[in-house]
Amino acid sequence: LTQLSTDESALSDAASHGAAGRRRRCAPAWILDPRIAATMVLVAAMVAVGSWWFVESERARGRQLRQDVNSIAEAVAADVRRQVTTSASASWALGAIVQAFDTNFTYQRFAVVADKLIGSHGGISVLQLSPMGAIEYIYPLTEADESAIGLSLLAHPLQGAAGAATIRAYPEQEAGLVGPLHLFQGGIGIIVRHPLFTTAAPTYAVIPPYRDPATNATNAVDCSTPALRERNCYFPGPKDSATGAPTHFWGFAQVVARTDDLLRPVNLSRLTDSSLGVQGIP
């Protein structure tokens, strides 16, 4: 019996080796062909190189798109800065005319000058004159703007300190820019305030009180004592260039530019006309 078992084991091992040999002998011939193997390696290499090239091409395309967007953004930003400067310069021109006419400056003269400045500078919605910081002249005067007449900036609870700082910063800083903000007349825009100084202005500014249009509450600048007058109402300017006489704060020449008016000369339509689509441009 022991001999029989040993013989059966031997037969089983031989059968297993024979089956394995048959499986090896049954492998497809193309797997063993070196030419086919070389071709497969070449194809795999080509696929790898192609994938790398595609990825690198997409990366290069992304870099180029970013460069194009940056170039367009920089060009538009430069044009916007240039237009803001151009629009703001109208306040200097208006101020020079006010100083030339001094106390003889009337609304009729203001309207003629303002109309020409708005037409020549572009990007301006409204021009204003504010003697002692209170809005008095507005051009063009619309129904929405009428409610702004008499608004006293220097006595305003929130904007008074910034207005006084703009006056005291002159001439190192010739104008103050406020915004973007919600305008009193409606819409969003910026305000450029250019302080004016004349020899005819009083030594101490006579600042009208601010009246809140919603609550009718008032707020006044306290100049009741000599110390308070020096601190709150004394705004000396540079000496008159012609006579050397001292000058004092007369008021503000103001440029109000709603965003749509300010950007109209910039021609933002080129952003949508280019091969790149820019979201948020009407």
PDB file of C-alpha atoms in Angstrom:
ATOM      1  CA  LEU A   1       0.000   0.000   0.000  1.00  0.00           C
ATOM      2  CA  THR A   2       2.858   2.375   0.772  1.00  0.00           C
ATOM      3  CA  GLN A   3       4.351   1.712  -2.620  1.00  0.00           C
ATOM      4  CA  LEU A   4       0.994   2.397  -4.302  1.00  0.00           C
ATOM      5  CA  SER A   5       0.622   5.752  -2.545  1.00  0.00           C
ATOM      6  CA  THR A   6       4.106   6.820  -3.585  1.00  0.00           C
ATOM      7  CA  ASP A   7       3.416   5.937  -7.184  1.00  0.00           C
ATOM      8  CA  GLU A   8       0.201   7.957  -7.173  1.00  0.00           C
ATOM      9  CA  SER A   9       2.050  11.011  -5.796  1.00  0.00           C
ATOM     10  CA  ALA A  10       4.663  10.734  -8.452  1.00  0.00           C
ATOM     11  CA  LEU A  11       2.025  10.489 -11.153  1.00  0.00           C
ATOM     12  CA  SER A  12       0.261  13.560  -9.721  1.00  0.00           C
ATOM     13  CA  ASP A  13       3.491  15.632  -9.743  1.00  0.00           C
ATOM     14  CA  ALA A  14       4.237  14.599 -13.290  1.00  0.00           C
ATOM     15  CA  ALA A  15       0.741  15.595 -14.379  1.00  0.00           C
ATOM     16  CA  SER A  16       1.139  19.021 -12.740  1.00  0.00           C
ATOM     17  CA  HIS A  17       4.498  19.667 -14.408  1.00  0.00           C
ATOM     18  CA  GLY A  18       3.049  18.506 -17.711  1.00  0.00           C
ATOM     19  CA  ALA A  19       0.079  20.895 -17.422  1.00  0.00           C
ATOM     20  CA  ALA A  20       2.363  23.818 -16.575  1.00  0.00           C
ATOM     21  CA  GLY A  21       4.542  22.968 -19.512  1.00  0.00           C
ATOM     22  CA  ARG A  22       1.541  22.863 -21.780  1.00  0.00           C
ATOM     23  CA  ARG A  23       0.415  26.265 -20.449  1.00  0.00           C
ATOM     24  CA  ARG A  24       3.841  27.721 -21.175  1.00  0.00           C
ATOM     25  CA  ARG A  25       3.846  26.176 -24.572  1.00  0.00           C
ATOM     26  CA  CYS A  26       0.316  27.535 -25.218  1.00  0.00           C
ATOM     27  CA  ALA A  27       1.339  31.275 -24.693  1.00  0.00           C
ATOM     28  CA  PRO A  28       0.540  33.414 -27.820  1.00  0.00           C
ATOM     29  CA  ALA A  29       3.415  33.632 -30.206  1.00  0.00           C
ATOM     30  CA  TRP A  30       3.205  37.472 -30.558  1.00  0.00           C
ATOM     31  CA  ILE A  31       4.124  37.905 -26.894  1.00  0.00           C
ATOM     32  CA  LEU A  32       7.380  36.161 -27.522  1.00  0.00           C
ATOM     33  CA  ASP A  33       8.073  38.128 -30.746  1.00  0.00           C
ATOM     34  CA  PRO A  34      10.783  40.780 -29.940  1.00  0.00           C
ATOM     35  CA  ARG A  35       9.584  43.023 -32.758  1.00  0.00           C
ATOM     36  CA  ILE A  36       6.089  43.173 -31.292  1.00  0.00           C
ATOM     37  CA  ALA A  37       7.476  43.768 -27.818  1.00  0.00           C
ATOM     38  CA  ALA A  38       9.613  46.652 -29.131  1.00  0.00           C
ATOM     39  CA  THR A  39       6.577  48.118 -30.875  1.00  0.00           C
ATOM     40  CA  MET A  40       4.563  47.983 -27.646  1.00  0.00           C
ATOM     41  CA  VAL A  41       7.331  49.752 -25.753  1.00  0.00           C
ATOM     42  CA  LEU A  42       7.492  52.414 -28.464  1.00  0.00           C
ATOM     43  CA  VAL A  43       3.722  52.956 -28.362  1.00  0.00           C
ATOM     44  CA  ALA A  44       3.807  53.265 -24.569  1.00  0.00           C
ATOM     45  CA  ALA A  45       6.606  55.811 -24.829  1.00  0.00           C
ATOM     46  CA  MET A  46       4.685  57.796 -27.446  1.00  0.00           C
ATOM     47  CA  VAL A  47       1.578  57.823 -25.224  1.00  0.00           C
ATOM     48  CA  ALA A  48       3.640  59.053 -22.274  1.00  0.00           C
ATOM     49  CA  VAL A  49       5.305  61.780 -24.362  1.00  0.00           C
ATOM     50  CA  GLY A  50       1.942  62.808 -25.801  1.00  0.00           C
ATOM     51  CA  SER A  51       0.384  63.068 -22.351  1.00  0.00           C
ATOM     52  CA  TRP A  52       3.303  65.167 -21.119  1.00  0.00           C
ATOM     53  CA  TRP A  53       3.072  67.430 -24.163  1.00  0.00           C
ATOM     54  CA  PHE A  54      -0.677  67.918 -23.659  1.00  0.00           C
ATOM     55  CA  VAL A  55      -0.250  68.794 -19.986  1.00  0.00           C
ATOM     56  CA  GLU A  56       2.573  71.216 -20.739  1.00  0.00           C
ATOM     57  CA  SER A  57       0.582  72.794 -23.595  1.00  0.00           C
ATOM     58  CA  GLU A  58      -2.372  73.385 -21.276  1.00  0.00           C
ATOM     59  CA  ARG A  59      -0.089  74.898 -18.669  1.00  0.00           C
ATOM     60  CA  ALA A  60       1.479  77.187 -21.276  1.00  0.00           C
ATOM     61  CA  ARG A  61      -1.983  78.154 -22.532  1.00  0.00           C
ATOM     62  CA  GLY A  62      -3.051  78.956 -18.965  1.00  0.00           C
ATOM     63  CA  ARG A  63       0.035  81.115 -18.445  1.00  0.00           C
ATOM     64  CA  GLN A  64      -0.639  82.971 -21.704  1.00  0.00           C
ATOM     65  CA  LEU A  65      -4.280  83.568 -20.768  1.00  0.00           C
ATOM     66  CA  ARG A  66      -3.229  84.953 -17.392  1.00  0.00           C
ATOM     67  CA  GLN A  67      -0.740  87.256 -19.100  1.00  0.00           C
ATOM     68  CA  ASP A  68      -3.428  88.430 -21.539  1.00  0.00           C
ATOM     69  CA  VAL A  69      -5.892  89.109 -18.712  1.00  0.00           C
ATOM     70  CA  ASN A  70      -3.239  90.970 -16.715  1.00  0.00           C
ATOM     71  CA  SER A  71      -2.338  93.077 -19.749  1.00  0.00           C
ATOM     72  CA  ILE A  72      -5.969  94.016 -20.365  1.00  0.00           C
ATOM     73  CA  ALA A  73      -6.540  94.752 -16.662  1.00  0.00           C
ATOM     74  CA  GLU A  74      -3.438  96.939 -16.459  1.00  0.00           C
ATOM     75  CA  ALA A  75      -4.438  98.860 -19.593  1.00  0.00           C
ATOM     76  CA  VAL A  76      -7.969  99.450 -18.308  1.00  0.00           C
ATOM     77  CA  ALA A  77      -6.696 100.420 -14.847  1.00  0.00           C
ATOM     78  CA  ALA A  78      -4.312 102.942 -16.413  1.00  0.00           C
ATOM     79  CA  ASP A  79      -7.156 104.429 -18.465  1.00  0.00           C
ATOM     80  CA  VAL A  80      -9.385 104.650 -15.378  1.00  0.00           C
ATOM     81  CA  ARG A  81      -6.634 106.399 -13.391  1.00  0.00           C
ATOM     82  CA  ARG A  82      -6.082 108.799 -16.277  1.00  0.00           C
ATOM     83  CA  GLN A  83      -9.804 109.564 -16.499  1.00  0.00           C
ATOM     84  CA  VAL A  84     -10.094 110.138 -12.739  1.00  0.00           C
ATOM     85  CA  THR A  85      -7.180 112.589 -12.958  1.00  0.00           C
ATOM     86  CA  THR A  86      -8.733 114.322 -15.959  1.00  0.00           C
ATOM     87  CA  SER A  87     -12.139 114.616 -14.292  1.00  0.00           C
ATOM     88  CA  ALA A  88     -10.586 115.787 -11.027  1.00  0.00           C
ATOM     89  CA  SER A  89      -8.614 118.514 -12.812  1.00  0.00           C
ATOM     90  CA  ALA A  90     -11.917 120.265 -13.545  1.00  0.00           C
ATOM     91  CA  SER A  91     -12.024 121.219  -9.868  1.00  0.00           C
ATOM     92  CA  TRP A  92      -8.670 123.027 -10.198  1.00  0.00           C
ATOM     93  CA  ALA A  93      -9.880 124.890 -13.280  1.00  0.00           C
ATOM     94  CA  LEU A  94     -13.134 125.858 -11.555  1.00  0.00           C
ATOM     95  CA  GLY A  95     -11.218 126.944  -8.463  1.00  0.00           C
ATOM     96  CA  ALA A  96      -8.891 129.163 -10.477  1.00  0.00           C
ATOM     97  CA  ILE A  97     -11.877 130.927 -12.056  1.00  0.00           C
ATOM     98  CA  VAL A  98     -13.560 131.410  -8.684  1.00  0.00           C
ATOM     99  CA  GLN A  99     -10.381 132.916  -7.259  1.00  0.00           C
ATOM    100  CA  ALA A 100     -10.089 135.228 -10.275  1.00  0.00           C
ATOM    101  CA  PHE A 101     -13.645 136.561  -9.886  1.00  0.00           C
ATOM    102  CA  ASP A 102     -13.445 136.430  -6.085  1.00  0.00           C
ATOM    103  CA  THR A 103     -16.645 137.859  -4.558  1.00  0.00           C
ATOM    104  CA  ASN A 104     -18.180 138.668  -7.984  1.00  0.00           C
ATOM    105  CA  PHE A 105     -18.697 135.028  -8.925  1.00  0.00           C
ATOM    106  CA  THR A 106     -22.398 134.423  -9.658  1.00  0.00           C
ATOM    107  CA  TYR A 107     -24.400 131.306 -10.475  1.00  0.00           C
ATOM    108  CA  GLN A 108     -24.766 132.426 -14.091  1.00  0.00           C
ATOM    109  CA  ARG A 109     -20.997 132.593 -14.502  1.00  0.00           C
ATOM    110  CA  PHE A 110     -20.651 129.305 -12.660  1.00  0.00           C
ATOM    111  CA  ALA A 111     -23.145 127.559 -14.971  1.00  0.00           C
ATOM    112  CA  VAL A 112     -21.343 128.750 -18.123  1.00  0.00           C
ATOM    113  CA  VAL A 113     -17.951 127.650 -16.813  1.00  0.00           C
ATOM    114  CA  ALA A 114     -19.236 124.343 -15.442  1.00  0.00           C
ATOM    115  CA  ASP A 115     -20.928 123.450 -18.718  1.00  0.00           C
ATOM    116  CA  LYS A 116     -17.684 123.974 -20.653  1.00  0.00           C
ATOM    117  CA  LEU A 117     -15.626 122.011 -18.114  1.00  0.00           C
ATOM    118  CA  ILE A 118     -18.007 119.040 -18.127  1.00  0.00           C
ATOM    119  CA  GLY A 119     -17.935 118.987 -21.921  1.00  0.00           C
ATOM    120  CA  SER A 120     -14.159 119.231 -22.215  1.00  0.00           C
ATOM    121  CA  HIS A 121     -13.062 116.933 -19.376  1.00  0.00           C
ATOM    122  CA  GLY A 122     -15.600 114.129 -19.617  1.00  0.00           C
ATOM    123  CA  GLY A 123     -16.524 111.618 -16.941  1.00  0.00           C
ATOM    124  CA  ILE A 124     -18.188 114.285 -14.763  1.00  0.00           C
ATOM    125  CA  SER A 125     -21.772 114.060 -13.530  1.00  0.00           C
ATOM    126  CA  VAL A 126     -22.025 117.254 -11.497  1.00  0.00           C
ATOM    127  CA  LEU A 127     -19.866 120.258 -10.579  1.00  0.00           C
ATOM    128  CA  GLN A 128     -20.450 122.006  -7.256  1.00  0.00           C
ATOM    129  CA  LEU A 129     -19.271 125.065  -5.380  1.00  0.00           C
ATOM    130  CA  SER A 130     -19.488 125.010  -1.597  1.00  0.00           C
ATOM    131  CA  PRO A 131     -18.665 128.351   0.096  1.00  0.00           C
ATOM    132  CA  MET A 132     -17.588 127.661   3.686  1.00  0.00           C
ATOM    133  CA  GLY A 133     -18.145 123.974   2.934  1.00  0.00           C
ATOM    134  CA  ALA A 134     -21.913 124.281   2.337  1.00  0.00           C
ATOM    135  CA  ILE A 135     -23.161 123.325  -1.155  1.00  0.00           C
ATOM    136  CA  GLU A 136     -24.579 126.400  -2.894  1.00  0.00           C
ATOM    137  CA  TYR A 137     -24.010 126.033  -6.658  1.00  0.00           C
ATOM    138  CA  ILE A 138     -24.744 122.818  -8.568  1.00  0.00           C
ATOM    139  CA  TYR A 139     -24.534 122.241 -12.320  1.00  0.00           C
ATOM    140  CA  PRO A 140     -26.440 120.663 -13.906  1.00  0.00           C
ATOM    141  CA  LEU A 141     -29.126 121.216 -11.301  1.00  0.00           C
ATOM    142  CA  THR A 142     -31.689 118.388 -11.306  1.00  0.00           C
ATOM    143  CA  GLU A 143     -34.565 117.695  -8.968  1.00  0.00           C
ATOM    144  CA  ALA A 144     -32.496 115.047  -7.195  1.00  0.00           C
ATOM    145  CA  ASP A 145     -29.661 117.543  -6.667  1.00  0.00           C
ATOM    146  CA  GLU A 146     -31.845 120.318  -5.256  1.00  0.00           C
ATOM    147  CA  SER A 147     -32.076 118.561  -1.887  1.00  0.00           C
ATOM    148  CA  ALA A 148     -28.257 118.759  -1.592  1.00  0.00           C
ATOM    149  CA  ILE A 149     -28.230 122.574  -1.641  1.00  0.00           C
ATOM    150  CA  GLY A 150     -27.259 123.872   1.788  1.00  0.00           C
ATOM    151  CA  LEU A 151     -25.623 120.608   2.870  1.00  0.00           C
ATOM    152  CA  SER A 152     -22.771 121.635   5.180  1.00  0.00           C
ATOM    153  CA  LEU A 153     -19.847 119.274   4.789  1.00  0.00           C
ATOM    154  CA  LEU A 154     -17.671 120.656   7.606  1.00  0.00           C
ATOM    155  CA  ALA A 155     -20.514 120.300  10.116  1.00  0.00           C
ATOM    156  CA  HIS A 156     -21.457 116.807   8.912  1.00  0.00           C
ATOM    157  CA  PRO A 157     -21.169 114.331  11.824  1.00  0.00           C
ATOM    158  CA  LEU A 158     -19.392 111.708   9.686  1.00  0.00           C
ATOM    159  CA  GLN A 159     -17.630 113.681   6.941  1.00  0.00           C
ATOM    160  CA  GLY A 160     -16.706 116.885   8.753  1.00  0.00           C
ATOM    161  CA  ALA A 161     -13.341 115.658  10.053  1.00  0.00           C
ATOM    162  CA  ALA A 162     -12.306 114.400   6.598  1.00  0.00           C
ATOM    163  CA  GLY A 163     -13.317 117.722   5.031  1.00  0.00           C
ATOM    164  CA  ALA A 164     -11.263 119.697   7.546  1.00  0.00           C
ATOM    165  CA  ALA A 165      -8.300 117.366   6.958  1.00  0.00           C
ATOM    166  CA  THR A 166      -8.519 118.042   3.211  1.00  0.00           C
ATOM    167  CA  ILE A 167      -8.317 121.800   3.863  1.00  0.00           C
ATOM    168  CA  ARG A 168      -5.353 121.498   6.216  1.00  0.00           C
ATOM    169  CA  ALA A 169      -3.477 119.178   3.828  1.00  0.00           C
ATOM    170  CA  TYR A 170      -3.365 121.883   1.140  1.00  0.00           C
ATOM    171  CA  PRO A 171      -1.078 122.599  -0.752  1.00  0.00           C
ATOM    172  CA  GLU A 172       0.876 119.359  -0.127  1.00  0.00           C
ATOM    173  CA  GLN A 173      -2.311 117.539  -1.133  1.00  0.00           C
ATOM    174  CA  GLU A 174      -4.290 119.686  -3.542  1.00  0.00           C
ATOM    175  CA  ALA A 175      -7.546 117.755  -3.376  1.00  0.00           C
ATOM    176  CA  GLY A 176      -9.287 115.013  -1.456  1.00  0.00           C
ATOM    177  CA  LEU A 177     -10.928 112.050  -3.167  1.00  0.00           C
ATOM    178  CA  VAL A 178     -13.839 110.325  -1.447  1.00  0.00           C
ATOM    179  CA  GLY A 179     -15.365 107.058  -2.600  1.00  0.00           C
ATOM    180  CA  PRO A 180     -16.587 104.985  -4.196  1.00  0.00           C
ATOM    181  CA  LEU A 181     -19.660 105.701  -2.080  1.00  0.00           C
ATOM    182  CA  HIS A 182     -23.433 106.001  -2.332  1.00  0.00           C
ATOM    183  CA  LEU A 183     -24.014 109.556  -3.512  1.00  0.00           C
ATOM    184  CA  PHE A 184     -26.561 111.820  -1.864  1.00  0.00           C
ATOM    185  CA  GLN A 185     -28.089 112.368  -5.317  1.00  0.00           C
ATOM    186  CA  GLY A 186     -28.349 108.632  -5.931  1.00  0.00           C
ATOM    187  CA  GLY A 187     -26.060 106.046  -7.479  1.00  0.00           C
ATOM    188  CA  ILE A 188     -22.463 105.130  -6.692  1.00  0.00           C
ATOM    189  CA  GLY A 189     -19.521 107.334  -7.539  1.00  0.00           C
ATOM    190  CA  ILE A 190     -16.641 109.465  -6.292  1.00  0.00           C
ATOM    191  CA  ILE A 191     -16.315 113.043  -5.055  1.00  0.00           C
ATOM    192  CA  VAL A 192     -13.213 115.192  -5.570  1.00  0.00           C
ATOM    193  CA  ARG A 193     -12.959 118.166  -3.188  1.00  0.00           C
ATOM    194  CA  HIS A 194     -10.513 120.942  -4.010  1.00  0.00           C
ATOM    195  CA  PRO A 195     -10.191 123.580  -1.242  1.00  0.00           C
ATOM    196  CA  LEU A 196     -10.122 127.213  -2.392  1.00  0.00           C
ATOM    197  CA  PHE A 197      -8.387 130.086  -0.601  1.00  0.00           C
ATOM    198  CA  THR A 198      -8.862 133.792  -1.343  1.00  0.00           C
ATOM    199  CA  THR A 199      -7.773 137.082   0.166  1.00  0.00           C
ATOM    200  CA  ALA A 200     -11.446 138.071   0.599  1.00  0.00           C
ATOM    201  CA  ALA A 201     -12.320 135.069   2.794  1.00  0.00           C
ATOM    202  CA  PRO A 202     -12.714 135.771   6.523  1.00  0.00           C
ATOM    203  CA  THR A 203      -9.887 134.809   8.863  1.00  0.00           C
ATOM    204  CA  TYR A 204     -12.173 132.411  10.705  1.00  0.00           C
ATOM    205  CA  ALA A 205     -14.554 130.318   8.638  1.00  0.00           C
ATOM    206  CA  VAL A 206     -18.238 130.873   9.281  1.00  0.00           C
ATOM    207  CA  ILE A 207     -19.439 127.278   8.987  1.00  0.00           C
ATOM    208  CA  PRO A 208     -23.208 126.742   8.579  1.00  0.00           C
ATOM    209  CA  PRO A 209     -24.775 123.990  10.709  1.00  0.00           C
ATOM    210  CA  TYR A 210     -25.599 120.633   9.166  1.00  0.00           C
ATOM    211  CA  ARG A 211     -29.246 119.652   9.072  1.00  0.00           C
ATOM    212  CA  ASP A 212     -30.080 115.977   8.682  1.00  0.00           C
ATOM    213  CA  PRO A 213     -32.684 115.673   5.876  1.00  0.00           C
ATOM    214  CA  ALA A 214     -34.210 112.568   7.449  1.00  0.00           C
ATOM    215  CA  THR A 215     -34.546 113.600  11.092  1.00  0.00           C
ATOM    216  CA  ASN A 216     -34.199 117.394  10.772  1.00  0.00           C
ATOM    217  CA  ALA A 217     -31.622 117.241  13.578  1.00  0.00           C
ATOM    218  CA  THR A 218     -28.794 119.773  13.412  1.00  0.00           C
ATOM    219  CA  ASN A 219     -25.095 119.607  14.126  1.00  0.00           C
ATOM    220  CA  ALA A 220     -22.844 122.668  14.428  1.00  0.00           C
ATOM    221  CA  VAL A 221     -19.098 123.308  14.581  1.00  0.00           C
ATOM    222  CA  ASP A 222     -18.260 124.982  17.872  1.00  0.00           C
ATOM    223  CA  CYS A 223     -16.247 128.189  17.385  1.00  0.00           C
ATOM    224  CA  SER A 224     -17.580 129.966  20.474  1.00  0.00           C
ATOM    225  CA  THR A 225     -14.248 130.602  22.204  1.00  0.00           C
ATOM    226  CA  PRO A 226     -10.866 131.811  20.914  1.00  0.00           C
ATOM    227  CA  ALA A 227      -9.362 128.356  21.494  1.00  0.00           C
ATOM    228  CA  LEU A 228     -12.192 126.625  19.632  1.00  0.00           C
ATOM    229  CA  ARG A 229     -12.010 129.142  16.775  1.00  0.00           C
ATOM    230  CA  GLU A 230      -8.311 128.386  16.315  1.00  0.00           C
ATOM    231  CA  ARG A 231      -8.913 124.645  16.408  1.00  0.00           C
ATOM    232  CA  ASN A 232     -12.146 124.311  14.442  1.00  0.00           C
ATOM    233  CA  CYS A 233     -12.540 127.398  12.244  1.00  0.00           C
ATOM    234  CA  TYR A 234      -9.065 128.651  11.343  1.00  0.00           C
ATOM    235  CA  PHE A 235      -7.914 127.520   7.896  1.00  0.00           C
ATOM    236  CA  PRO A 236      -5.095 129.710   6.575  1.00  0.00           C
ATOM    237  CA  GLY A 237      -3.983 129.200   2.991  1.00  0.00           C
ATOM    238  CA  PRO A 238      -0.869 130.012   0.978  1.00  0.00           C
ATOM    239  CA  LYS A 239      -0.007 133.657   0.400  1.00  0.00           C
ATOM    240  CA  ASP A 240      -1.473 135.261  -2.687  1.00  0.00           C
ATOM    241  CA  SER A 241       0.973 134.778  -5.569  1.00  0.00           C
ATOM    242  CA  ALA A 242       0.400 138.284  -6.947  1.00  0.00           C
ATOM    243  CA  THR A 243       0.268 140.433  -3.812  1.00  0.00           C
ATOM    244  CA  GLY A 244       1.716 138.259  -1.084  1.00  0.00           C
ATOM    245  CA  ALA A 245      -1.376 138.901   1.029  1.00  0.00           C
ATOM    246  CA  PRO A 246      -2.600 136.127   3.342  1.00  0.00           C
ATOM    247  CA  THR A 247      -5.458 133.924   2.145  1.00  0.00           C
ATOM    248  CA  HIS A 248      -8.008 131.885   4.047  1.00  0.00           C
ATOM    249  CA  PHE A 249     -10.440 129.120   3.271  1.00  0.00           C
ATOM    250  CA  TRP A 250     -13.226 130.228   0.928  1.00  0.00           C
ATOM    251  CA  GLY A 251     -14.879 126.900   0.171  1.00  0.00           C
ATOM    252  CA  PHE A 252     -14.700 123.775  -1.998  1.00  0.00           C
ATOM    253  CA  ALA A 253     -14.829 123.222  -5.735  1.00  0.00           C
ATOM    254  CA  GLN A 254     -16.265 119.715  -6.063  1.00  0.00           C
ATOM    255  CA  VAL A 255     -16.440 117.178  -8.870  1.00  0.00           C
ATOM    256  CA  VAL A 256     -19.098 114.491  -8.507  1.00  0.00           C
ATOM    257  CA  ALA A 257     -18.686 111.547 -10.878  1.00  0.00           C
ATOM    258  CA  ARG A 258     -21.107 108.663 -10.938  1.00  0.00           C
ATOM    259  CA  THR A 259     -19.430 105.400 -11.866  1.00  0.00           C
ATOM    260  CA  ASP A 260     -21.180 105.046 -15.223  1.00  0.00           C
ATOM    261  CA  ASP A 261     -20.307 108.630 -16.240  1.00  0.00           C
ATOM    262  CA  LEU A 262     -16.713 108.262 -15.050  1.00  0.00           C
ATOM    263  CA  LEU A 263     -16.128 105.032 -16.969  1.00  0.00           C
ATOM    264  CA  ARG A 264     -17.934 105.982 -20.166  1.00  0.00           C
ATOM    265  CA  PRO A 265     -14.866 107.650 -21.765  1.00  0.00           C
ATOM    266  CA  VAL A 266     -12.742 104.606 -20.848  1.00  0.00           C
ATOM    267  CA  ASN A 267     -14.586 102.409 -23.372  1.00  0.00           C
ATOM    268  CA  LEU A 268     -14.968  99.215 -21.363  1.00  0.00           C
ATOM    269  CA  SER A 269     -16.701  97.556 -24.326  1.00  0.00           C
ATOM    270  CA  ARG A 270     -13.265  96.490 -25.588  1.00  0.00           C
ATOM    271  CA  LEU A 271     -13.229  93.932 -22.778  1.00  0.00           C
ATOM    272  CA  THR A 272     -16.182  92.086 -24.292  1.00  0.00           C
ATOM    273  CA  ASP A 273     -14.963  92.626 -27.858  1.00  0.00           C
ATOM    274  CA  SER A 274     -11.667  90.819 -27.179  1.00  0.00           C
ATOM    275  CA  SER A 275     -11.110  87.071 -27.436  1.00  0.00           C
ATOM    276  CA  LEU A 276     -11.358  86.893 -23.640  1.00  0.00           C
ATOM    277  CA  GLY A 277     -14.764  87.110 -22.025  1.00  0.00           C
ATOM    278  CA  VAL A 278     -14.700  89.341 -18.921  1.00  0.00           C
ATOM    279  CA  GLN A 279     -17.588  88.856 -16.507  1.00  0.00           C
ATOM    280  CA  GLY A 280     -19.325  91.778 -14.859  1.00  0.00           C
ATOM    281  CA  ILE A 281     -18.898  94.204 -17.793  1.00  0.00           C
ATOM    282  CA  PRO A 282     -22.246  95.481 -19.129  1.00  0.00           C
TER     283      PRO A 282
END
